[in-house]
PDB file of C-alpha atoms in Angstrom:
ATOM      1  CA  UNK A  24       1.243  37.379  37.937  1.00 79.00           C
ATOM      2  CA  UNK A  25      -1.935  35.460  38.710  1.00 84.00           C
ATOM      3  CA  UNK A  26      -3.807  34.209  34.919  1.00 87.00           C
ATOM      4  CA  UNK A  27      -7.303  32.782  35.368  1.00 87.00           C
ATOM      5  CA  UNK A  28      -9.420  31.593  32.306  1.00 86.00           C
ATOM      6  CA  UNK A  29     -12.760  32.506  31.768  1.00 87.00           C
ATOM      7  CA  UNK A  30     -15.479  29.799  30.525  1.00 84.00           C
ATOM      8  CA  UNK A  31     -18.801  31.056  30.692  1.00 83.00           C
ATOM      9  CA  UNK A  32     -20.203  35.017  30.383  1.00 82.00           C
ATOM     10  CA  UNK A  33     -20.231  36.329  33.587  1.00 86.00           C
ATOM     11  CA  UNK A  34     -17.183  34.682  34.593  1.00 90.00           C
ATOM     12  CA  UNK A  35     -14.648  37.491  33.849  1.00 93.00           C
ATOM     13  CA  UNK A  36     -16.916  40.145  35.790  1.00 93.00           C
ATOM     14  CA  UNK A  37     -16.687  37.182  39.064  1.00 93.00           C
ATOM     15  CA  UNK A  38     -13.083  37.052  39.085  1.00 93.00           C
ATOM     16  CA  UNK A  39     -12.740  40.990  38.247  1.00 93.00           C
ATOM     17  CA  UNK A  40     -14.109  41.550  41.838  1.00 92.00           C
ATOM     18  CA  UNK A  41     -12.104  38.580  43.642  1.00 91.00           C
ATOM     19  CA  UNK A  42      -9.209  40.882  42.219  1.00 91.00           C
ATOM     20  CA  UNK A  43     -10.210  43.974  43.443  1.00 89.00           C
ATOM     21  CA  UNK A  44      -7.468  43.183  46.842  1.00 89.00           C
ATOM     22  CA  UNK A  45      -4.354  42.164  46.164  1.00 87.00           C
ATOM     23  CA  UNK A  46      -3.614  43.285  43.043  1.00 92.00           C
ATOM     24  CA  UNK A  47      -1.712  46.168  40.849  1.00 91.00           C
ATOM     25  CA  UNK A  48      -3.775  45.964  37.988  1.00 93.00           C
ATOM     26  CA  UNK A  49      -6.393  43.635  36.033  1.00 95.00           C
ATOM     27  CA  UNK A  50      -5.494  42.827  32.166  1.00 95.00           C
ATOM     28  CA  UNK A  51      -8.611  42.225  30.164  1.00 95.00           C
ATOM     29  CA  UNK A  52      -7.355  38.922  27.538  1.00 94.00           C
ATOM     30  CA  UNK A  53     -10.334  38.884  24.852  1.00 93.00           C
ATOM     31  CA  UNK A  54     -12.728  41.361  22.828  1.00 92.00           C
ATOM     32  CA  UNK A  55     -14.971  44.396  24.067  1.00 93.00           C
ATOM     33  CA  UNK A  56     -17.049  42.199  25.800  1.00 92.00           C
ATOM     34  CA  UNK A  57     -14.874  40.902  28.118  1.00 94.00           C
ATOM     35  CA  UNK A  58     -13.344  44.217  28.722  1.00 95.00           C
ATOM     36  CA  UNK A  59     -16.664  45.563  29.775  1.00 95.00           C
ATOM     37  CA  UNK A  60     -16.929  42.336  32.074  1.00 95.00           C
ATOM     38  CA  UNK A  61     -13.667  43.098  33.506  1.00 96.00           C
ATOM     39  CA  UNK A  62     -15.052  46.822  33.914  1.00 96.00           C
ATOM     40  CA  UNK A  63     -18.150  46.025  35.789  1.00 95.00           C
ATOM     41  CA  UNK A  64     -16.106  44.046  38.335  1.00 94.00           C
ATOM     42  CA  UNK A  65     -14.091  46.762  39.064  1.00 93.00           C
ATOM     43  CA  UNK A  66     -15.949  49.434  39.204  1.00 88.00           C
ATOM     44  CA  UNK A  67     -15.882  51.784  42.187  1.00 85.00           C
ATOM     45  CA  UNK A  68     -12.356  49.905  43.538  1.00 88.00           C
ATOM     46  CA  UNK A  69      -9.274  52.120  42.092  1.00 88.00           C
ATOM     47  CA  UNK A  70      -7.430  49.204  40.826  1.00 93.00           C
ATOM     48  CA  UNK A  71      -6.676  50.012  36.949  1.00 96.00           C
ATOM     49  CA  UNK A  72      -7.929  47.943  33.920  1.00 97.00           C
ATOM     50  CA  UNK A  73      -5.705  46.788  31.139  1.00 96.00           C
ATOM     51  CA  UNK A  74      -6.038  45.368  27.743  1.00 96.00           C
ATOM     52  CA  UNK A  75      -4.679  42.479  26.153  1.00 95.00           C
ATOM     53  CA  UNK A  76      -6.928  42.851  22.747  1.00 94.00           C
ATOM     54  CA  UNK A  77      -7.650  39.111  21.447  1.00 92.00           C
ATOM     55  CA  UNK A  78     -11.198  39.857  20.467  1.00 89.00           C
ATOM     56  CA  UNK A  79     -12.494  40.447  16.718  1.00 87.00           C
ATOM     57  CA  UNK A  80     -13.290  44.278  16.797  1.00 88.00           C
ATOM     58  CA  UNK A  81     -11.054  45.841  19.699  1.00 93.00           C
ATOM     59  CA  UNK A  82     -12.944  48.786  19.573  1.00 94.00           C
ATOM     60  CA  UNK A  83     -11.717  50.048  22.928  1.00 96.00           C
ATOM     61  CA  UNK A  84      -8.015  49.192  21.959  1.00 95.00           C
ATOM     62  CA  UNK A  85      -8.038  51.185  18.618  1.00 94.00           C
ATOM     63  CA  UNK A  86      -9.339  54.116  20.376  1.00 95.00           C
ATOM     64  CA  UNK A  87      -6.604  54.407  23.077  1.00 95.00           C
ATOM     65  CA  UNK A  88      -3.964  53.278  20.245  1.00 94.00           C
ATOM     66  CA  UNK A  89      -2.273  50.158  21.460  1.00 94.00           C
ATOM     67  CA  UNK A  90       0.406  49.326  19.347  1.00 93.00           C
ATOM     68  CA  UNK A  91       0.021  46.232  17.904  1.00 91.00           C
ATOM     69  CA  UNK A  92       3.773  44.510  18.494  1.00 93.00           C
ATOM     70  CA  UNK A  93       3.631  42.508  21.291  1.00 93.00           C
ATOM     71  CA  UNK A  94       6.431  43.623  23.248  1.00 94.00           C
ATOM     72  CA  UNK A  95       5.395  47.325  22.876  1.00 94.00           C
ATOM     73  CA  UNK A  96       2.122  46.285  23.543  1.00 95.00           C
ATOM     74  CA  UNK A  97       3.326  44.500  26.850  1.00 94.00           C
ATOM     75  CA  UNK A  98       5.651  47.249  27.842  1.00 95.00           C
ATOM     76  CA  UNK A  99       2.398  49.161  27.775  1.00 95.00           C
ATOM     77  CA  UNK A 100       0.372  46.759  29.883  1.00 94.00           C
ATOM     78  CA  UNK A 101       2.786  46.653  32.565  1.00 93.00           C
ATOM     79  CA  UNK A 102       4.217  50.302  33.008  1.00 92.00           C
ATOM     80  CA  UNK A 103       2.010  52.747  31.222  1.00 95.00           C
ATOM     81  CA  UNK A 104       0.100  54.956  33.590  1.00 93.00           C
ATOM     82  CA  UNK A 105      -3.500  54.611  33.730  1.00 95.00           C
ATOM     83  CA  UNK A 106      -5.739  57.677  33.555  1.00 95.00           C
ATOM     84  CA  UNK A 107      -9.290  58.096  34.111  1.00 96.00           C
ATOM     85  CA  UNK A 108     -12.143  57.668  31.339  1.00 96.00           C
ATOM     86  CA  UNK A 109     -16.029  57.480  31.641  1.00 97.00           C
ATOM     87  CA  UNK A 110     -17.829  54.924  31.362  1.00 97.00           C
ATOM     88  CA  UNK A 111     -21.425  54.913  30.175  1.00 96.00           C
ATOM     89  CA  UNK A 112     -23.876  53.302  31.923  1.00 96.00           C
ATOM     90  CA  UNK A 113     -27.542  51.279  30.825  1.00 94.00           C
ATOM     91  CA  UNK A 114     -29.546  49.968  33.521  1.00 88.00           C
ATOM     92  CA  UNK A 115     -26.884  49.087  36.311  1.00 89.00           C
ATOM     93  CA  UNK A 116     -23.998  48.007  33.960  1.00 93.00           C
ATOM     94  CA  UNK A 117     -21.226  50.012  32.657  1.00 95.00           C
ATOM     95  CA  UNK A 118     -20.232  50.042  28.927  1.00 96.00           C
ATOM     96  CA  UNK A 119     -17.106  51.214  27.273  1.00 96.00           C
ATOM     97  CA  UNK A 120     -17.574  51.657  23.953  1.00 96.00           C
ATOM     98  CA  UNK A 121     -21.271  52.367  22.645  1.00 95.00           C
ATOM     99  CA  UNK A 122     -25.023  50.892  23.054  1.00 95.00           C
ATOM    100  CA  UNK A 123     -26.658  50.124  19.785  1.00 94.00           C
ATOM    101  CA  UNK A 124     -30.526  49.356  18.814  1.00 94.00           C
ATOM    102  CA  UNK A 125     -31.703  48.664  15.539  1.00 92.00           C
ATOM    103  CA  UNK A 126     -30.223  47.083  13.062  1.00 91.00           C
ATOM    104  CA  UNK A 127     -26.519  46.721  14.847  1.00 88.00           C
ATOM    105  CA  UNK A 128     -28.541  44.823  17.380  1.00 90.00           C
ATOM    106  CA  UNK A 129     -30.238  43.072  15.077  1.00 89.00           C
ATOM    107  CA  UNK A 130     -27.232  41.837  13.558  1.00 89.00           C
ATOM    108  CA  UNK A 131     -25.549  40.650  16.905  1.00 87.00           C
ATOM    109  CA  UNK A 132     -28.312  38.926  18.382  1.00 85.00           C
ATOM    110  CA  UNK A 133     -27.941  36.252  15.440  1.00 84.00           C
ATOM    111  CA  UNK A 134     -24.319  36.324  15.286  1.00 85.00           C
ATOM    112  CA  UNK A 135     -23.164  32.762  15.331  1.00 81.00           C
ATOM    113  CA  UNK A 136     -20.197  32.458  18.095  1.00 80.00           C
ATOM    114  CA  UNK A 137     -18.867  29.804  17.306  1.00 83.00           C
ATOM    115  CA  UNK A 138     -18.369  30.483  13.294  1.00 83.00           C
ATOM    116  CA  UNK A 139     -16.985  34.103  15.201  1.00 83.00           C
ATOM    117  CA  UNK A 140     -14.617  32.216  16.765  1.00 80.00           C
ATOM    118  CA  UNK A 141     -13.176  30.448  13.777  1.00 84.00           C
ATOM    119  CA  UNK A 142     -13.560  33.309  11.280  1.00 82.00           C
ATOM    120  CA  UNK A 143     -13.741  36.509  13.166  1.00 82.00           C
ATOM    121  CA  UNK A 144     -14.974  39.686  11.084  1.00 81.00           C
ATOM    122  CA  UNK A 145     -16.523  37.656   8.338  1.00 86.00           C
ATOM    123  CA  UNK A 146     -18.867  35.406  10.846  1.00 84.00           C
ATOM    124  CA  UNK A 147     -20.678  38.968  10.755  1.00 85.00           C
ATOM    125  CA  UNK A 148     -21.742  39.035   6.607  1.00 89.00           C
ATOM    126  CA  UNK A 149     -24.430  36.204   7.504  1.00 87.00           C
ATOM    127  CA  UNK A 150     -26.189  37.989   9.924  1.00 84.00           C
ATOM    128  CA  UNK A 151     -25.909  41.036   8.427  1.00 88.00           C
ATOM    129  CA  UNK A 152     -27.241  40.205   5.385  1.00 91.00           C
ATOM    130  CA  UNK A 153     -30.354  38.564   7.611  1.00 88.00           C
ATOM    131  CA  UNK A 154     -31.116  41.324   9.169  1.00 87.00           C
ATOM    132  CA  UNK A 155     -30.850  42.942   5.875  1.00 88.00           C
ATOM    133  CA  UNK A 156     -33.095  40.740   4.178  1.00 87.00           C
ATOM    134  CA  UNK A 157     -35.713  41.044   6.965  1.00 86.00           C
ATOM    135  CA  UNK A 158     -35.804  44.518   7.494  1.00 76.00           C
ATOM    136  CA  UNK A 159     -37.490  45.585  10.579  1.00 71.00           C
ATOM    137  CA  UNK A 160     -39.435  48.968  10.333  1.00 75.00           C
ATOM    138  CA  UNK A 161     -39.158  49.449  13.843  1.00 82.00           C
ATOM    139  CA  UNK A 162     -38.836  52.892  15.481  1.00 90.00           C
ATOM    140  CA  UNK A 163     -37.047  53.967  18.293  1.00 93.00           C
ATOM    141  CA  UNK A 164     -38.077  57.415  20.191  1.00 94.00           C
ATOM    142  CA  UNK A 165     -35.153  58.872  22.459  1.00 95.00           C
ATOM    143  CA  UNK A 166     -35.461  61.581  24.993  1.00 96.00           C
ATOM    144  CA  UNK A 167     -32.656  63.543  26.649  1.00 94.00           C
ATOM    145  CA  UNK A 168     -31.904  67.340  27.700  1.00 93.00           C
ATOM    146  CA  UNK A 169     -32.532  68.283  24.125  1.00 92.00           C
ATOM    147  CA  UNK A 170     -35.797  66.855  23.520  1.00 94.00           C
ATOM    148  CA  UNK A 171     -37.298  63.763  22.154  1.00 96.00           C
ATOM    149  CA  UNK A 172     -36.140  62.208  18.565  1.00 96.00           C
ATOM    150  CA  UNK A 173     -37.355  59.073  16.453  1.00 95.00           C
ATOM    151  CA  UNK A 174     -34.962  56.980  14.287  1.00 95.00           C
ATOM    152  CA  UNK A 175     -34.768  53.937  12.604  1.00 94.00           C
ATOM    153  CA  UNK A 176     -31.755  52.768  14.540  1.00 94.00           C
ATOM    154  CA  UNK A 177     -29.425  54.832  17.191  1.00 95.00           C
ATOM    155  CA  UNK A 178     -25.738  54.419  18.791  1.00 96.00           C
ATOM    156  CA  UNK A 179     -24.584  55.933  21.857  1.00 97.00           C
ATOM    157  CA  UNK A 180     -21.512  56.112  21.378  1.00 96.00           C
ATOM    158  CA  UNK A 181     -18.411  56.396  24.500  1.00 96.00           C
ATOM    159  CA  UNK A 182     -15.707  55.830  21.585  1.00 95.00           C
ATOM    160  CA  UNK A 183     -14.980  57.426  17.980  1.00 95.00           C
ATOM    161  CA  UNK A 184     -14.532  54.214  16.333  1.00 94.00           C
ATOM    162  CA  UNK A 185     -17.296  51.618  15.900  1.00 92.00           C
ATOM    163  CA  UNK A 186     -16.515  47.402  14.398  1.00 88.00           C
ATOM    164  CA  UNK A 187     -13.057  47.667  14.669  1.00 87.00           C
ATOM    165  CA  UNK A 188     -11.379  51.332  13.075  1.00 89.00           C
ATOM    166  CA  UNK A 189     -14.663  52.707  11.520  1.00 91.00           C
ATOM    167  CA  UNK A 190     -14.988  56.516  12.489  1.00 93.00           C
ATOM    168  CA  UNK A 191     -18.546  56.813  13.611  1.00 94.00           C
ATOM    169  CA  UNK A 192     -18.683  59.703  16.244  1.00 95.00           C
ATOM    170  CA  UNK A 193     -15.601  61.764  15.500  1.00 94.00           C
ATOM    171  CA  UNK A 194     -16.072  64.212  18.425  1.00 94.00           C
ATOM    172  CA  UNK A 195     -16.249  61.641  21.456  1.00 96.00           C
ATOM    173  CA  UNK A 196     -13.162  61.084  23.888  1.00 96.00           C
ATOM    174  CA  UNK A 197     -13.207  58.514  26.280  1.00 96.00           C
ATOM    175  CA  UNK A 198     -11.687  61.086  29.068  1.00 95.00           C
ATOM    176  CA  UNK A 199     -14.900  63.548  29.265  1.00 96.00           C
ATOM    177  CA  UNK A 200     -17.928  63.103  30.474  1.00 97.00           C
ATOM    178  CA  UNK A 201     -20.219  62.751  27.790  1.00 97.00           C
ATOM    179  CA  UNK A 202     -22.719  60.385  25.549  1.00 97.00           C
ATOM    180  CA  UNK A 203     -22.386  61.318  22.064  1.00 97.00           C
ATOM    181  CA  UNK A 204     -25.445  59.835  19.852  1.00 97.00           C
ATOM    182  CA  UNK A 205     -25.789  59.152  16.653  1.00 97.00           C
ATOM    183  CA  UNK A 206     -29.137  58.676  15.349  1.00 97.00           C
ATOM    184  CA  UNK A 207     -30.119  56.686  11.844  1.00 96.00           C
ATOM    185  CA  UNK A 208     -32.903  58.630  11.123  1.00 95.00           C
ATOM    186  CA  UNK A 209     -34.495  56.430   7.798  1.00 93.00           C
ATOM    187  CA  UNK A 210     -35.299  53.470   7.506  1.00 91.00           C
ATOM    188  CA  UNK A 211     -35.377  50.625   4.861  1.00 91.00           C
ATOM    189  CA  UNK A 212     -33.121  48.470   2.934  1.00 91.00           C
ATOM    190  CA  UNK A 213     -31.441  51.417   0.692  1.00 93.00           C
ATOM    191  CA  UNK A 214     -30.766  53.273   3.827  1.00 93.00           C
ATOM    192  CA  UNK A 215     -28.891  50.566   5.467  1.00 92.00           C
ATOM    193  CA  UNK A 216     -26.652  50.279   2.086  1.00 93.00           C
ATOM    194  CA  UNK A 217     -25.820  54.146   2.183  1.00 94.00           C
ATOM    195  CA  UNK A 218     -25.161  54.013   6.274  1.00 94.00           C
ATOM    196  CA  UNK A 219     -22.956  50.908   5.697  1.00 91.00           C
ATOM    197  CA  UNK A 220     -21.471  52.602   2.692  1.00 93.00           C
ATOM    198  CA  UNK A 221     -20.781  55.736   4.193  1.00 94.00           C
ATOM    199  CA  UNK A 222     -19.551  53.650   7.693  1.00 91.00           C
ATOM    200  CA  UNK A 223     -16.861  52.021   5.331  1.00 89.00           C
ATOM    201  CA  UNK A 224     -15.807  55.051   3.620  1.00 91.00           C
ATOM    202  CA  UNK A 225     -15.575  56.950   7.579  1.00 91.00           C
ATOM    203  CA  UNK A 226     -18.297  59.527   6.451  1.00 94.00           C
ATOM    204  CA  UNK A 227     -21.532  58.190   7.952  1.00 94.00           C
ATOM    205  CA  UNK A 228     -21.346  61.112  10.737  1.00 93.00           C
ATOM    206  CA  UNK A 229     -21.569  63.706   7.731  1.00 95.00           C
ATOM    207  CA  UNK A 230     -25.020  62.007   6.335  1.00 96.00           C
ATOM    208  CA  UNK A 231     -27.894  64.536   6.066  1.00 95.00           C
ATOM    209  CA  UNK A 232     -30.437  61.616   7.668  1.00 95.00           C
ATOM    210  CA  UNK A 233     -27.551  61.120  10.513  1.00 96.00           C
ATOM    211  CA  UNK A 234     -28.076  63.547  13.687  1.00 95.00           C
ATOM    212  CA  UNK A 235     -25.592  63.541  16.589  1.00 96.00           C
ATOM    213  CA  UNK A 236     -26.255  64.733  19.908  1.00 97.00           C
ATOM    214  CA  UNK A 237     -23.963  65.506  22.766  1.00 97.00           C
ATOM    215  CA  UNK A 238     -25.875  64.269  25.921  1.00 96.00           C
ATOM    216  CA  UNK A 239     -25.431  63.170  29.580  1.00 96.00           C
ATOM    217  CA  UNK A 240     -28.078  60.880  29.756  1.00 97.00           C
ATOM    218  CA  UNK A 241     -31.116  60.136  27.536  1.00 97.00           C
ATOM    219  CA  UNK A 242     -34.060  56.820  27.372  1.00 96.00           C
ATOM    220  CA  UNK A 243     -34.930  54.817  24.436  1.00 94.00           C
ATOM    221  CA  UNK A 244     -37.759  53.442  23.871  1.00 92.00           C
ATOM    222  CA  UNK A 245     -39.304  50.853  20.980  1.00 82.00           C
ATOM    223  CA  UNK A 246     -42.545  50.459  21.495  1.00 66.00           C
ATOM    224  CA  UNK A 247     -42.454  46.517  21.663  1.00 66.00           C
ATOM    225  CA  UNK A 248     -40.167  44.264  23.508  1.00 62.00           C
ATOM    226  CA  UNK A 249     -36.552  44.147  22.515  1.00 80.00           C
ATOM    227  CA  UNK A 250     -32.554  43.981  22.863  1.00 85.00           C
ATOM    228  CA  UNK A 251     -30.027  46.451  22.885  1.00 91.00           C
ATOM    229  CA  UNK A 252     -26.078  45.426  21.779  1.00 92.00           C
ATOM    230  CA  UNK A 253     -23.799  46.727  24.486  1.00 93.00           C
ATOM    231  CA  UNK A 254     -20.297  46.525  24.246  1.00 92.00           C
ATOM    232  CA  UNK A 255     -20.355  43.753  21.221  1.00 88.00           C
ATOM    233  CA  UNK A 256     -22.618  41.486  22.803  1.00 88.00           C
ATOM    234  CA  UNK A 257     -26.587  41.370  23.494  1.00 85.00           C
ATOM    235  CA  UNK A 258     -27.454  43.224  26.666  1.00 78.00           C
ATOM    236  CA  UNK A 259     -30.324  45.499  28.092  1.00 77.00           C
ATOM    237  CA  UNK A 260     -33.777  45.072  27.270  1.00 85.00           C
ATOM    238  CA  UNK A 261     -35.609  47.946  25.842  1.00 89.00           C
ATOM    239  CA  UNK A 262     -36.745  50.471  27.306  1.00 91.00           C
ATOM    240  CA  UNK A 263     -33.276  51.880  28.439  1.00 93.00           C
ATOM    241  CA  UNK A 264     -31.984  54.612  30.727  1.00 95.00           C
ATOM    242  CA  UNK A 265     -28.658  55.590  29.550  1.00 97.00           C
ATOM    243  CA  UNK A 266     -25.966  57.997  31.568  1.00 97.00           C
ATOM    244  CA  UNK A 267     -22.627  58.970  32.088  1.00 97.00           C
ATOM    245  CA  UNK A 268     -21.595  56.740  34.842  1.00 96.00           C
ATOM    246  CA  UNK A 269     -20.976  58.586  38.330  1.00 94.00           C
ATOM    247  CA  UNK A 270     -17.155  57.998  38.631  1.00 95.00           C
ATOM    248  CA  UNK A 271     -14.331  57.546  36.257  1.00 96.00           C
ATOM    249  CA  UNK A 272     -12.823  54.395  35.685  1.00 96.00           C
ATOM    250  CA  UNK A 273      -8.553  53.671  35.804  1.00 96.00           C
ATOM    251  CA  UNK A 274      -8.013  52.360  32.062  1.00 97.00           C
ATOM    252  CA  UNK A 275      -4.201  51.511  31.353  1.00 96.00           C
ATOM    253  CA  UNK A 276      -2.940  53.686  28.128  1.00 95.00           C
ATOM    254  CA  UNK A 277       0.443  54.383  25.785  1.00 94.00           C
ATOM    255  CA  UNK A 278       1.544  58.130  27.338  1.00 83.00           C
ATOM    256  CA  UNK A 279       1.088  59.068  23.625  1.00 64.00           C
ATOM    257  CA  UNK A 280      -2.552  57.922  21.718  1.00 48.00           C
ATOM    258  CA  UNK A 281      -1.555  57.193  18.490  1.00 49.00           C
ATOM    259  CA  UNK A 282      -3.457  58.558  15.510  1.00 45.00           C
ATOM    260  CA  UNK A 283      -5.318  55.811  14.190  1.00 44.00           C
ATOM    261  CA  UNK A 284      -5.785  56.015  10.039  1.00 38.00           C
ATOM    262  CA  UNK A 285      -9.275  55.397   9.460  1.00 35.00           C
TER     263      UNK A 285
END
């Protein structure tokens, strides 16, 4: 067992690929982010990825249902099977669990990190209630297969859980090869109460001003320079391209998902 700490972003993505010889399998220690990191330095090698979720959300560890003991969870790490899922990909990076614009974004670019680090979830009530407050009437066209669609804010979604265990797109599975979107159609500051409402209560999917599509790739554009979050952390700038990637990636999992309780 080799352990290297990361210090900077980037970092875990460098020593991903100076792994890619050698080596049975790479555990990702930390949040989505660095899992994505992890992802991007393996890509296109065959060696599996693992989790060792540390991070605030673990977005990508609810959905494949690690259990939360630590020697179940390291019996998992070191002798589960891996099997194949799909990563997304925006621009030339892959992403794991979803791409957001709008207000999610909005909220993550002034996330303090360091406050994160000490308090974890509630670091995010500052910035949400900034972003909130400022209320951005931006709009965001997308066009896929389907046609093109406006909306106040959008997530393309990889996983069914979004922030932690909040069921956003019900219908996506990690193992098929498919973007499932979910787009905030109205804007405002009432809106963003009933979407948060409805995210808390694990109905936002069922909203009349919330449309899913079922893509394989799609563009978004705002109209005006600006950030997407990928993964839990700022990424892309705007306008995106947004796919399926073109080959599966290895992801270590229990033989049996557990059902996770929303």
């Amino acid at each position: 067992i080799v352990v290297r700490e990361t210090r900077a972003a980037g970092e875990a993505e460098r020593l991903a690929r100076a792994a890619r010889t050698g080596f049975d399998r790479v555990v990702a220690a930390g949040g989505d982010g660095t899992a994505s990191e992890v992802a991007n330095g393996l890509c296109g090698c065959g060696v599996p990825l693992a989790l060792l979720p540390l991070g605030t959300a673990n977005v990508l560890a609810n959905e494949i249902g690690l259990p939360r003991r630590p020697r179940d969870l390291a019996a998992v790490i070191a002798a589960a099977a891996p099997r194949p899922i799909w990563p997304g990909r925006v621009g030339n990076r892959l992403f794991l669990t979803m791409v957001g614009v709008g207000f999610d974004a909005e909220v993550v670019a002034t996330l303090d990190h360091a406050l994160k680090r000490r308090l974890g979830k509630l670091a995010f009530l500052p910035p949400i209630v900034a972003a909130w407050r400022r209320n951005p009437r931006r709009r965001f066209v997308l066009s896929c297969e389907s046609g093109a669609y406006e909306a106040a804010s959008a997530v393309v979604a990889r996983s069914r859980f979004y922030a932690g265990r909040f069921m956003l797109a019900p219908g996506a599975r990690l193992a098929e090869p498919a973007l499932h979107i979910m787009l905030f159609r109205r804007p405002g500051r009432l809106a963003v109460l009933r979407y948060v409402a409805a995210m808390l209560c694990g109905v936002v999917h069922r909203l009349a001003d919330v449309t899913t599509l079922v893509e394989r790739s799609l563009t978004i554009d705002g109209g005006e320079p600006g950030f997407a979050q990928v993964d839990g952390e700022i990424g892309e700038r705007l306008p995106l391209l947004i796919a399926v990637a073109d080959e599966p990636l290895l992801l270590v999992q229990p033989d049996e998902p557990r059902r996770q309780r929303v």
